[in-house]
C-alpha positions as a Markdown table, in Angstrom:
| # | Residue | x | y | z |
|---|---|---|---|---|
| 1 | Met | 35.8 | 54.0 | -70.3 |
| 2 | Arg | 33.3 | 55.9 | -68.1 |
| 3 | Ser | 29.7 | 54.8 | -68.3 |
| 4 | Arg | 26.9 | 57.2 | -69.6 |
| 5 | Ala | 25.8 | 57.8 | -66.0 |
| 6 | Asp | 29.1 | 58.5 | -64.8 |
| 7 | Arg | 29.5 | 61.1 | -67.6 |
| 8 | Leu | 26.2 | 62.5 | -66.6 |
| 9 | Gln | 26.8 | 62.9 | -63.0 |
| 10 | Pro | 28.5 | 66.6 | -63.2 |
| 11 | Ala | 25.3 | 67.8 | -64.9 |
| 12 | Val | 23.3 | 66.1 | -62.2 |
| 13 | Asp | 25.4 | 67.7 | -59.4 |
| 14 | Leu | 25.0 | 71.1 | -61.2 |
| 15 | Ala | 21.2 | 70.6 | -61.4 |
| 16 | His | 21.2 | 69.8 | -57.6 |
| 17 | Asp | 23.2 | 73.0 | -56.8 |
| 18 | Arg | 21.0 | 75.0 | -58.9 |
| 19 | Arg | 18.0 | 73.7 | -57.2 |
| 20 | Asp | 19.5 | 74.4 | -53.8 |
| 21 | Glu | 20.3 | 78.0 | -54.9 |
| 22 | Ala | 16.8 | 78.5 | -56.1 |
| 23 | Met | 15.3 | 77.1 | -52.9 |
| 24 | Gln | 17.6 | 79.4 | -51.0 |
| 25 | Arg | 16.3 | 82.3 | -53.0 |
| 26 | Leu | 12.8 | 81.1 | -52.4 |
| 27 | Ala | 13.2 | 81.1 | -48.7 |
| 28 | Glu | 14.7 | 84.5 | -48.6 |
| 29 | Gln | 11.8 | 85.9 | -50.7 |
| 30 | Gln | 9.3 | 84.2 | -48.4 |
| 31 | Gln | 10.9 | 86.0 | -45.6 |
| 32 | Lys | 10.8 | 89.3 | -47.4 |
| 33 | Leu | 7.1 | 89.0 | -48.0 |
| 34 | Ala | 6.4 | 88.1 | -44.5 |
| 35 | Arg | 8.4 | 91.1 | -43.3 |
| 36 | Ala | 6.5 | 93.3 | -45.7 |
| 37 | Glu | 3.2 | 91.9 | -44.6 |
| 38 | His | 3.9 | 92.4 | -40.9 |
| 39 | Gln | 4.9 | 96.0 | -41.5 |
| 40 | Leu | 1.7 | 96.5 | -43.4 |
| 41 | Glu | -0.3 | 95.0 | -40.5 |
| 42 | Glu | 1.7 | 97.4 | -38.0 |
| 43 | Leu | 0.9 | 100.5 | -40.1 |
| 44 | Lys | -2.8 | 99.4 | -40.2 |
| 45 | Arg | -2.8 | 98.9 | -36.5 |
| 46 | Tyr | -1.0 | 102.1 | -36.0 |
| 47 | Arg | -3.6 | 104.0 | -38.2 |
| 48 | His | -6.5 | 102.5 | -36.4 |
| 49 | Asp | -4.9 | 103.5 | -33.0 |
| 50 | Tyr | -4.7 | 107.2 | -34.2 |
| 51 | Ala | -8.1 | 107.1 | -36.2 |
| 52 | Ser | -9.9 | 105.8 | -32.9 |
| 53 | Ala | -8.3 | 108.4 | -30.8 |
| 54 | Gln | -11.1 | 110.7 | -29.7 |
| 55 | Ala | -10.1 | 114.4 | -29.7 |
| 56 | Asn | -12.5 | 115.4 | -27.1 |
| 57 | Gly | -12.0 | 119.1 | -26.2 |
| 58 | Thr | -9.2 | 119.6 | -28.6 |
| 59 | Ser | -8.7 | 122.5 | -31.0 |
| 60 | Val | -9.6 | 122.4 | -34.6 |
| 61 | Gln | -5.9 | 122.9 | -35.3 |
| 62 | Ala | -5.3 | 119.7 | -33.3 |
| 63 | Leu | -8.0 | 117.8 | -35.2 |
| 64 | Leu | -6.5 | 119.1 | -38.5 |
| 65 | Asn | -3.0 | 117.9 | -37.5 |
| 66 | Leu | -4.4 | 114.5 | -36.3 |
| 67 | Gln | -6.3 | 114.2 | -40.0 |
| 68 | Gln | -3.2 | 115.3 | -41.7 |
| 69 | Phe | -1.1 | 112.7 | -39.8 |
| 70 | Ile | -3.6 | 110.1 | -40.5 |
| 71 | Asp | -3.5 | 110.8 | -44.3 |
| 72 | Arg | 0.3 | 110.4 | -44.1 |
| 73 | Ile | -0.2 | 107.0 | -42.5 |
| 74 | Asp | -2.7 | 106.2 | -45.2 |
| 75 | Gln | 0.0 | 107.1 | -47.9 |
| 76 | Ala | 2.5 | 104.8 | -45.9 |
| 77 | Ile | 0.0 | 102.1 | -46.1 |
| 78 | Ala | -0.8 | 102.4 | -49.7 |
| 79 | Gln | 3.1 | 102.3 | -50.3 |
| 80 | Gln | 3.4 | 99.3 | -48.2 |
| 81 | Val | 0.4 | 97.6 | -50.1 |
| 82 | Ala | 2.5 | 98.2 | -53.2 |
| 83 | Glu | 5.4 | 96.8 | -51.5 |
| 84 | Val | 3.7 | 93.6 | -50.6 |
| 85 | Gln | 2.4 | 93.1 | -54.1 |
| 86 | Arg | 5.8 | 93.6 | -55.4 |
| 87 | Gln | 7.2 | 91.1 | -52.9 |
| 88 | Gln | 4.4 | 88.6 | -53.8 |
| 89 | Arg | 5.4 | 88.9 | -57.6 |
| 90 | His | 9.1 | 88.2 | -56.7 |
| 91 | Leu | 7.9 | 85.2 | -54.4 |
| 92 | Glu | 6.0 | 83.7 | -57.6 |
| 93 | His | 9.0 | 84.3 | -59.7 |
| 94 | Ala | 11.3 | 82.5 | -57.3 |
| 95 | Arg | 8.7 | 79.7 | -56.9 |
| 96 | Gly | 8.8 | 79.2 | -60.6 |
| 97 | His | 12.4 | 79.1 | -60.7 |
| 98 | Trp | 12.7 | 76.7 | -58.0 |
| 99 | Arg | 10.1 | 74.6 | -59.7 |
| 100 | Glu | 12.1 | 74.5 | -63.1 |
| 101 | Ala | 15.2 | 73.8 | -61.3 |
| 102 | His | 13.6 | 71.1 | -59.3 |
| 103 | Ala | 12.1 | 69.4 | -62.3 |
| 104 | Arg | 15.4 | 69.6 | -64.3 |
| 105 | Glu | 17.2 | 68.0 | -61.4 |
| 106 | Lys | 14.5 | 65.2 | -61.2 |
| 107 | Ala | 14.7 | 64.6 | -64.9 |
| 108 | Leu | 18.5 | 64.3 | -64.9 |
| 109 | Asp | 18.1 | 62.0 | -61.8 |
| 110 | Ser | 15.6 | 59.8 | -63.5 |
| 111 | Val | 17.8 | 59.6 | -66.6 |
| 112 | Val | 20.9 | 58.6 | -64.7 |
| 113 | Ser | 18.8 | 56.0 | -62.7 |
| 114 | Arg | 17.7 | 54.5 | -66.0 |
| 115 | Tyr | 21.4 | 54.4 | -67.3 |
| 116 | Arg | 22.7 | 52.8 | -64.2 |
| 117 | Glu | 19.8 | 50.3 | -64.1 |
| 118 | Ala | 20.6 | 49.5 | -67.9 |
| 119 | Glu | 24.3 | 49.1 | -66.9 |
| 120 | Arg | 23.5 | 46.8 | -63.8 |
| 121 | Lys | 21.4 | 44.7 | -66.1 |
| 122 | Ala | 24.2 | 44.5 | -68.8 |
| 123 | Glu | 26.8 | 43.4 | -66.1 |
| 124 | Asp | 24.4 | 40.8 | -64.8 |
| 125 | Arg | 23.9 | 39.5 | -68.5 |
| 126 | Arg | 27.7 | 39.4 | -68.9 |
| 127 | Glu | 28.2 | 37.7 | -65.5 |
| 128 | Gln | 25.4 | 35.0 | -66.4 |
| 129 | Ser | 27.0 | 34.4 | -69.7 |
| 130 | Asp | 30.4 | 34.0 | -68.1 |
| 131 | Val | 28.8 | 31.5 | -65.6 |
| 132 | Asp | 27.0 | 29.7 | -68.6 |
| 133 | Glu | 30.2 | 29.6 | -70.6 |
| 134 | Arg | 32.2 | 28.1 | -67.7 |
| 135 | Met | 29.3 | 25.5 | -67.1 |
| 136 | Gln | 29.4 | 24.5 | -70.8 |
| 137 | Tyr | 33.1 | 23.5 | -70.7 |
| 138 | Arg | 33.0 | 21.9 | -67.3 |
| 139 | Arg | 33.2 | 18.1 | -67.6 |
| 140 | Pro | 30.4 | 16.2 | -66.0 |
| 141 | Pro | 31.4 | 14.1 | -63.0 |
| 142 | Gly | 32.5 | 10.6 | -63.7 |
| 143 | Leu | 33.9 | 11.2 | -67.3 |
| 144 | Ala | 37.1 | 12.3 | -66.2 |
| 145 | Arg | 39.8 | 9.6 | -66.4 |
């Protein structure tokens, strides 16, 4: 008959796999957030470069075109800020999922460890009982004839 710890091992293995999957999704989400933040910084730098470009001696039409272009960059920045916030929410969700999976795995590992320790102690008691029983029936030296 299989021990309780052995019967629980498939659940422990499944919890470990789920924790690994959650960790993978967390890492992927961290990368997505980093890319979104990088893109936002690029847009801000791009806007700064255009906004600081002096239009000395340029026509009114060129200045209007520049301002319209900067306005479009501002719209892109606003969209990217929203994307970064969305990615941050996804990251927090993935982090929470990983924490839950990790806690579940840890709890199952703890239960299995306690079962294995109890099984080991029970086996030690059986072995000691067997030794004690053998010692009880052993004849003391000098009494045998």
